[in-house]
GROMACS .gro file of C-alpha atoms in nm:
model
  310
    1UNK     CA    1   2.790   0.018   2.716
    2UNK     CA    2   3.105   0.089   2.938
    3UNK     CA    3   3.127   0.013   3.276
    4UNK     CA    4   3.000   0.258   3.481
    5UNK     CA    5   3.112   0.196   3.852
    6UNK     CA    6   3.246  -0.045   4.146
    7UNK     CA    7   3.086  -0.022   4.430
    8UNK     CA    8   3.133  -0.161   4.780
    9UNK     CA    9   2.803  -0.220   4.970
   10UNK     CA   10   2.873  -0.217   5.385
   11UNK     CA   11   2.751  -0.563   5.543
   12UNK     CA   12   2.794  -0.654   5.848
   13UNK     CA   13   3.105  -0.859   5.804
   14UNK     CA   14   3.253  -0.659   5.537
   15UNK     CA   15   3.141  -0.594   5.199
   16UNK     CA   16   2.951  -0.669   4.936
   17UNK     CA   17   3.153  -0.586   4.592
   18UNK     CA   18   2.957  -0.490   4.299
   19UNK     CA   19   2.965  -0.372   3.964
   20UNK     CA   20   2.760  -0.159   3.750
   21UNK     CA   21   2.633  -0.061   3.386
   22UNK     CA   22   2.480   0.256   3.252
   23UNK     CA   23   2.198   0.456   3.451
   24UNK     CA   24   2.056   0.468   3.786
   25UNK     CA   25   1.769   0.596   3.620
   26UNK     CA   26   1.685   0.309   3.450
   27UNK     CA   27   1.516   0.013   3.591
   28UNK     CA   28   1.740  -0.218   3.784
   29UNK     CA   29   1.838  -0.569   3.646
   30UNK     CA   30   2.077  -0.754   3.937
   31UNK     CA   31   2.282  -1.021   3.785
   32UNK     CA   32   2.395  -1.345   4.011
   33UNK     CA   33   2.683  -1.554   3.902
   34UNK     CA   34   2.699  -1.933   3.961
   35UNK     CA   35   2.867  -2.123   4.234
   36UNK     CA   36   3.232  -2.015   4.265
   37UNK     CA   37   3.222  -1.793   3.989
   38UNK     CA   38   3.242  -1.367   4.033
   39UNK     CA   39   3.034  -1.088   3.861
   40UNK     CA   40   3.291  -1.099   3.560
   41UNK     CA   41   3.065  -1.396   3.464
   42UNK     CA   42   2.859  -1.110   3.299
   43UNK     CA   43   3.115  -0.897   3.144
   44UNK     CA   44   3.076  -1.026   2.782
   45UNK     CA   45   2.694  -1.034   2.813
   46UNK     CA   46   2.633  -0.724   2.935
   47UNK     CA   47   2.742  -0.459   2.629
   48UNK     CA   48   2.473  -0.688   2.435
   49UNK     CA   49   2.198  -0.590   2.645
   50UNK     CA   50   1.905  -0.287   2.585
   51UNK     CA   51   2.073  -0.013   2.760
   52UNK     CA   52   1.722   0.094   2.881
   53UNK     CA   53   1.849  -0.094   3.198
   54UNK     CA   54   2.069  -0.049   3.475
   55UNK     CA   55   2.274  -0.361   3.583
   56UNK     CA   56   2.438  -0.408   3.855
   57UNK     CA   57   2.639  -0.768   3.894
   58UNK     CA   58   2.733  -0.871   4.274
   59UNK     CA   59   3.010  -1.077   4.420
   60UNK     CA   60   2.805  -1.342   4.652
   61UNK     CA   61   2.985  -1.347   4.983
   62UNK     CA   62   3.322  -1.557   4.997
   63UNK     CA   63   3.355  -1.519   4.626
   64UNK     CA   64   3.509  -1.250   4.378
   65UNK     CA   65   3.576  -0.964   4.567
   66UNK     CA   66   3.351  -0.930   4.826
   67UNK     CA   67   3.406  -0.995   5.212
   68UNK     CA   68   3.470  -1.368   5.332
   69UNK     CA   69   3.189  -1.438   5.597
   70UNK     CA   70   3.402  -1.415   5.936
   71UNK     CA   71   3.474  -1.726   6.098
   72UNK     CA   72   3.267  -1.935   6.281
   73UNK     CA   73   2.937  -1.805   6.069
   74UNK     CA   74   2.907  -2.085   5.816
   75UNK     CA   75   2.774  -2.044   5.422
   76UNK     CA   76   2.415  -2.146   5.337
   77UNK     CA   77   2.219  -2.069   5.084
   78UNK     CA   78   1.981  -1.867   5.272
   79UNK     CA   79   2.295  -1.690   5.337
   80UNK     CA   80   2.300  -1.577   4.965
   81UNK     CA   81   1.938  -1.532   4.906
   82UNK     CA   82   1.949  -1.278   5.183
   83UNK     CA   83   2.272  -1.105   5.059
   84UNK     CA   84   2.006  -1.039   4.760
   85UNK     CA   85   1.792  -0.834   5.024
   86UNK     CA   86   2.091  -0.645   5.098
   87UNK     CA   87   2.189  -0.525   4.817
   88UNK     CA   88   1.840  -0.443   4.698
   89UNK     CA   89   1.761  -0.262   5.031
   90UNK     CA   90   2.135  -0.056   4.992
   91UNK     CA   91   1.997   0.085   4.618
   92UNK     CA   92   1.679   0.116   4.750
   93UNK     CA   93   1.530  -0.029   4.498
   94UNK     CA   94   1.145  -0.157   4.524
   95UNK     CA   95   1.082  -0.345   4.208
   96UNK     CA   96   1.379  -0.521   3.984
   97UNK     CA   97   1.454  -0.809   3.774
   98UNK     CA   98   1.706  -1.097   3.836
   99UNK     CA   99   1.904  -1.253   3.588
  100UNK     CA  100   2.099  -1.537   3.719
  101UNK     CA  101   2.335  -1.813   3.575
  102UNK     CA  102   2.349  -2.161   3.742
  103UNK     CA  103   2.397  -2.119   4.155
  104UNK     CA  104   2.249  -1.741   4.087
  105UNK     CA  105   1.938  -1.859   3.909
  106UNK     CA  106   1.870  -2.079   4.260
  107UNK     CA  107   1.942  -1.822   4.476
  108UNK     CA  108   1.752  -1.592   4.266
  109UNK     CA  109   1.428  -1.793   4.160
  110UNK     CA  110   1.405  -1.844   4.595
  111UNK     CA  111   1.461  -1.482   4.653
  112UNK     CA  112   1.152  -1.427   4.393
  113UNK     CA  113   0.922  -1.689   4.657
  114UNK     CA  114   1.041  -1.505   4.923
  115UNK     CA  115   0.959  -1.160   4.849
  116UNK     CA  116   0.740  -1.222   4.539
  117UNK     CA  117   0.648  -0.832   4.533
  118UNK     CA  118   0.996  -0.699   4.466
  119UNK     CA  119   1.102  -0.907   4.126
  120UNK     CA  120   0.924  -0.777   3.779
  121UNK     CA  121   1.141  -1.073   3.536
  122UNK     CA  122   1.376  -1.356   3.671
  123UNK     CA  123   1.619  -1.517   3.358
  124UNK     CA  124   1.720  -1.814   3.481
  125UNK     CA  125   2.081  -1.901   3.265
  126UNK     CA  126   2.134  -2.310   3.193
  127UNK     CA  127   1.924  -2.293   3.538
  128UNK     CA  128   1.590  -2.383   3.730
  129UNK     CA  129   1.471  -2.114   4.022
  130UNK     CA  130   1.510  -2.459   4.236
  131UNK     CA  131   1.685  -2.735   4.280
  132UNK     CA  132   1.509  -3.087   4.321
  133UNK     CA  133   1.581  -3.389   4.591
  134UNK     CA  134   1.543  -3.636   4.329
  135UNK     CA  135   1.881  -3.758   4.296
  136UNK     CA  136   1.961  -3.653   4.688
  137UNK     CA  137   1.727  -3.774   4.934
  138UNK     CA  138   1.920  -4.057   5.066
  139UNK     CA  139   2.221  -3.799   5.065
  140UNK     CA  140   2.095  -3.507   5.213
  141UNK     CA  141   2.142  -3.595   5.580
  142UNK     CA  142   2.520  -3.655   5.460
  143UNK     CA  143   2.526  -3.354   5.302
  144UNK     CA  144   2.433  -3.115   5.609
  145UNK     CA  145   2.721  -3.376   5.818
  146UNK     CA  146   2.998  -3.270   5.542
  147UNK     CA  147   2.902  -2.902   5.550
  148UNK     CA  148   2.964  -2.906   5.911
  149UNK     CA  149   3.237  -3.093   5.911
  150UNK     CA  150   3.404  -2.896   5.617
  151UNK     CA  151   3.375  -2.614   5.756
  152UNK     CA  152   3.498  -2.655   6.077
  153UNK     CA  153   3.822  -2.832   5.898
  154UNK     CA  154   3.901  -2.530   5.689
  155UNK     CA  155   3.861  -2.291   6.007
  156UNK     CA  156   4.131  -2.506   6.201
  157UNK     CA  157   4.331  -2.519   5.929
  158UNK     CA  158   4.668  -2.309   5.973
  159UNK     CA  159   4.737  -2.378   5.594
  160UNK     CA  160   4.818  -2.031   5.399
  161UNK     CA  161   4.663  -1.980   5.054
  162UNK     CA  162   4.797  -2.130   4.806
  163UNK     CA  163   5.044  -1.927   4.518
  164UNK     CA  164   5.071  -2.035   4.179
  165UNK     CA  165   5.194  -1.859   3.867
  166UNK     CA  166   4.902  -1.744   3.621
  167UNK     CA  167   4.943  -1.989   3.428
  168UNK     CA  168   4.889  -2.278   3.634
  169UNK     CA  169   4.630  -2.093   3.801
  170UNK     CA  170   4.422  -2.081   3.475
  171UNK     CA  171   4.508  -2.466   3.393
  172UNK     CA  172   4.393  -2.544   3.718
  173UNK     CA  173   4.073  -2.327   3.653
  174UNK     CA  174   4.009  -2.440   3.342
  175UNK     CA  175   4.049  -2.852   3.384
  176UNK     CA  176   3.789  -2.719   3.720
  177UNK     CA  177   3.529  -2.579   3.465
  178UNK     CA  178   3.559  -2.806   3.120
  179UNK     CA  179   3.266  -2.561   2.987
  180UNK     CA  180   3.466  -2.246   3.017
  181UNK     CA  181   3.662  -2.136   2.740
  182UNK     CA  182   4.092  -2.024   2.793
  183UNK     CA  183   3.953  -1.637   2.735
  184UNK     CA  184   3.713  -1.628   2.968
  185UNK     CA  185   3.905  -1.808   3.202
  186UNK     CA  186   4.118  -1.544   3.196
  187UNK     CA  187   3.850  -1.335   3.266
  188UNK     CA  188   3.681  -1.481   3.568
  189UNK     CA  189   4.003  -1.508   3.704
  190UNK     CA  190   4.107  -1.154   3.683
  191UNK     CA  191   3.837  -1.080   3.952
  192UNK     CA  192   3.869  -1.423   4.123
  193UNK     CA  193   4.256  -1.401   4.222
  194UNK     CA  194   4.499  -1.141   4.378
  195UNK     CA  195   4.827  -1.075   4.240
  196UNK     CA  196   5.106  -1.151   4.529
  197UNK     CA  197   5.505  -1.123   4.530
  198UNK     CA  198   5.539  -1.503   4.421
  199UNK     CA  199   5.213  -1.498   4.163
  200UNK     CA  200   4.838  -1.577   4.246
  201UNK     CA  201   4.626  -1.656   4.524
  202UNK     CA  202   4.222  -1.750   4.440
  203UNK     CA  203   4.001  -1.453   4.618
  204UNK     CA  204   3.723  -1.723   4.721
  205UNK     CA  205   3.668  -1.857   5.070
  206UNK     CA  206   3.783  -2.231   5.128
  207UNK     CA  207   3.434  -2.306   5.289
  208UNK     CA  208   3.232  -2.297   4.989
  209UNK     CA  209   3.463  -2.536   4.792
  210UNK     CA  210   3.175  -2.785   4.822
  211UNK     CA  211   2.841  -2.776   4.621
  212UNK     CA  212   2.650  -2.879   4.944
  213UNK     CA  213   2.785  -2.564   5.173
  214UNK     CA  214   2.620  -2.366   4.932
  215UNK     CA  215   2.322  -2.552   4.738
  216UNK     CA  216   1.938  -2.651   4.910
  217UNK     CA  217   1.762  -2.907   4.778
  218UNK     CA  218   1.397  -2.920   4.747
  219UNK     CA  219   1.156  -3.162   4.730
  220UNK     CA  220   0.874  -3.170   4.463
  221UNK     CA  221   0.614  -3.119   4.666
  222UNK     CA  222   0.737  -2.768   4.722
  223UNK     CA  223   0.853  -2.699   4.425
  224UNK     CA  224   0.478  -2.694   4.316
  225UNK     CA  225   0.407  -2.472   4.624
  226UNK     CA  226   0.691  -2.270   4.575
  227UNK     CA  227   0.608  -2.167   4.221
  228UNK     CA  228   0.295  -2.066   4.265
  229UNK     CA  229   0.420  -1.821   4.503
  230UNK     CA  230   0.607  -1.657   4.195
  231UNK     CA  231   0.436  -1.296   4.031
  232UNK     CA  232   0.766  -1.207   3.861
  233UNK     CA  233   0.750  -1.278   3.462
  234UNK     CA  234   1.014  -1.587   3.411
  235UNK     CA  235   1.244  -1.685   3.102
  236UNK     CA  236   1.429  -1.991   3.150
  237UNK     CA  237   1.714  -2.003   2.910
  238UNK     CA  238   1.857  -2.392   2.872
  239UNK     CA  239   2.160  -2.469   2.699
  240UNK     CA  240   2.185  -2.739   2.474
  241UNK     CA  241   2.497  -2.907   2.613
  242UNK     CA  242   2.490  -2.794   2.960
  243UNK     CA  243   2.400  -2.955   3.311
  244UNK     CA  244   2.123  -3.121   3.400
  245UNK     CA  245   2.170  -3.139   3.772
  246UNK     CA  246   2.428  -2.997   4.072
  247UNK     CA  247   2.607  -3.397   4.035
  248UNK     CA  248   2.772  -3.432   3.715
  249UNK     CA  249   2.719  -3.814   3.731
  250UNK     CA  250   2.310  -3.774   3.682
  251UNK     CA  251   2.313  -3.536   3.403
  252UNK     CA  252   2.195  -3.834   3.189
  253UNK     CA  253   1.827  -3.789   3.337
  254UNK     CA  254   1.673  -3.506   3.233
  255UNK     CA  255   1.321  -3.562   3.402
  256UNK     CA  256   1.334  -3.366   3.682
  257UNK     CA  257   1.422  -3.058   3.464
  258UNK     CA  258   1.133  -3.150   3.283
  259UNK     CA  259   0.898  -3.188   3.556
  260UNK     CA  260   1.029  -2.864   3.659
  261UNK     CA  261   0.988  -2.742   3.331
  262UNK     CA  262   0.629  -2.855   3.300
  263UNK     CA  263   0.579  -2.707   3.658
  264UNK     CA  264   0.664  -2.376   3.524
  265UNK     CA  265   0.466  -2.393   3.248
  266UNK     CA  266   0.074  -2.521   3.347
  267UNK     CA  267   0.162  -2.246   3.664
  268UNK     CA  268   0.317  -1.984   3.531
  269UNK     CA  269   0.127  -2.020   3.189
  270UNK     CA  270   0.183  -1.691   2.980
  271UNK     CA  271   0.411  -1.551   3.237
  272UNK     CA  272   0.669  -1.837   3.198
  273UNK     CA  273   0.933  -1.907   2.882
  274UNK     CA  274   1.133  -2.127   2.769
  275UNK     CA  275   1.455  -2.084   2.521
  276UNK     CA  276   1.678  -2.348   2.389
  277UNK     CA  277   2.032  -2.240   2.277
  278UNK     CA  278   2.307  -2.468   2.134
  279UNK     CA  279   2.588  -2.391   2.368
  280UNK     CA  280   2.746  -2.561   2.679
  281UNK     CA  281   2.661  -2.434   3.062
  282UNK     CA  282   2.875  -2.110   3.040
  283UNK     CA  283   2.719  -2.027   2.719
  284UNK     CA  284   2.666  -1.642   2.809
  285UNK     CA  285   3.006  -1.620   2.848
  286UNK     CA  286   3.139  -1.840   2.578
  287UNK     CA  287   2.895  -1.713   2.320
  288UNK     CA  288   2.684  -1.457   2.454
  289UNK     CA  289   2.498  -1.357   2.129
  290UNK     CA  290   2.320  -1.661   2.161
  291UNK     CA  291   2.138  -1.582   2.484
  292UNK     CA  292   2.117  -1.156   2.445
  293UNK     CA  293   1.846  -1.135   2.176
  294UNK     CA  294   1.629  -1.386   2.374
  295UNK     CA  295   1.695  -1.169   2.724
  296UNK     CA  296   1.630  -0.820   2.493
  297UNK     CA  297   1.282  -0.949   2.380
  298UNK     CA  298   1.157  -1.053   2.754
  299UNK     CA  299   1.311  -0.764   2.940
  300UNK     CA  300   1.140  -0.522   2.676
  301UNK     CA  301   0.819  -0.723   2.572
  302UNK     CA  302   0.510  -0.814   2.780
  303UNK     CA  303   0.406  -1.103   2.581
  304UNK     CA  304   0.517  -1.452   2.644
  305UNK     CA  305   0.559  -1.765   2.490
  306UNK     CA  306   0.564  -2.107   2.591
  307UNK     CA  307   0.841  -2.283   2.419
  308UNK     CA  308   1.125  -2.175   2.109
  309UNK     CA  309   1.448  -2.307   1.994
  310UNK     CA  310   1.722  -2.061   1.884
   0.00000   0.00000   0.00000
């Protein structure tokens, strides 16, 4: 399935950039890429889908190649979940699935809450539609301080982008994102920097350079409330050997995705699914075969399971 288009959706502080497979008339999948990432996260995963769909693959704000927010308007992740909206609004679409990876599968699985009558499926990649305070509570407070703080640091800032050659650009990537193999690297990159006279400067906006400018945190309580808001259909696709939580240092404990898991489950009940894949957290772009037979059989099939390992 070749690509079909790039598109440019008008905002009002630029652009959205987008990117599109096969036919409007199909039903619309939008695809969400994780945090700091572009929509060539989806490039390899794509071609291995039903082409009974029509996906398109955004470029959140401040990443890839859509339109840094302008200054003084700072990144949140409402920000995102409403860029969703957007988009959906500019194709005028009325009913559409989400499939997101990581940062996307947050953004999406709150978009879902939030307008519960617009999303048919949401495929959550190494993902949960939420993320959980467990780990964060005593944090948070220093969290929203940093944001602020970060921000208004980067917009003082005089400092011109960076330049480096290619090739330390993709070392630098790559030592960034251990999960991400050299070739698709190379790939992520080819959306996420700009060529200049002197080499390469990274497309993304300095502000979201921190998890907690971008990420929301939510406690358990409304997690429960949250999900029960949900009508779309949901297939939560976990890899192996991927993260556990937004802070490397607490992937050892793996109850809170289980809680969240369970959540899903006893809610959700035949509308919910879970996959296990071997694979690390960019498995769909590593090794997408893995993930594309499990996202074929819930985009085309009605009936649900509980629980499978691949």
């Amino acid at each position: 399935m070749g690509l079909l288009s790039e598109l440019k959706l008008a905002v009002p502080w630029g652009h959205i950039a987008v990117k599109a497979w096969g036919s409007q008339k199909n039903p619309p999948v939008l695809c969400l890429h994780g945090w700091l990432d572009n929509a060539n996260s989806f490039d390899r995963l794509i071609p291995l889908l039903s082409q009974d769909y029509y996906y398109v693959a955004m470029d959140f704000g401040g990443h890839g190649l859509s339109s840094h927010y302008n200054p003084g308007l700072p990144y949140y992740h409402q920000n995102f979940v409403s860029e969703v909206r957007r988009v959906a609004t500019a194709f005028k679409w009325t009913r559409f699935s989400l499939l997101g990876h990581s940062f996307g599968g947050t953004v999406g699985g709150m978009f879902a809450c939030i307008f519960p009558e617009l999303v048919d499926k949401l495929i959550l990649l190494d993902s949960t539609p939420f993320l959980l305070d467990s780990n964060e509570t005593e944090n948070i407070l220093t969290y929203k301080r940093r944001n602020i703080e970060h921000t208004l640091q980067v917009e003082a800032s005089q400092k011109s982008p960076r330049v480096l050659s290619p090739e330390e650009m993709l070392q630098g990537f790559l030592s960034n994102n251990s999960h991400v193999k050299k070739e698709c690297g190379e790939l992520l990159l080819q959306r996420g920097a700009t060529k200049v006279a002197t080499g390469l400067v990274l497309n993304r906006d300095r502000r979201i350079s921190l998890p907690e400018n971008s990420f929301e945190f939510m406690s358990r309580e409304l997690f429960v409330h949250s999900t029960r808001s949900l009508q779309a259909n949901v297939l939560l696709i976990k890899a192996m050997s991927g993260y556990y939580d937004v802070r490397r240092t607490n992937d050892d404990n793996k109850e809170p995705v289980v809680f969240m898991v369970d959540t899903l489950k006893t809610i959700l009940r035949e509308r919910f699914q879970f996959v296990e894949v071997p694979g690390n957290h960019y498995v769909h772009l590593n090794e997408p075969h893995l993930v594309a037979g499990a996202i074929n059989s819930f985009l085309q099939s009605q009936s649900r399971m509980t629980h499978s390992r691949l």
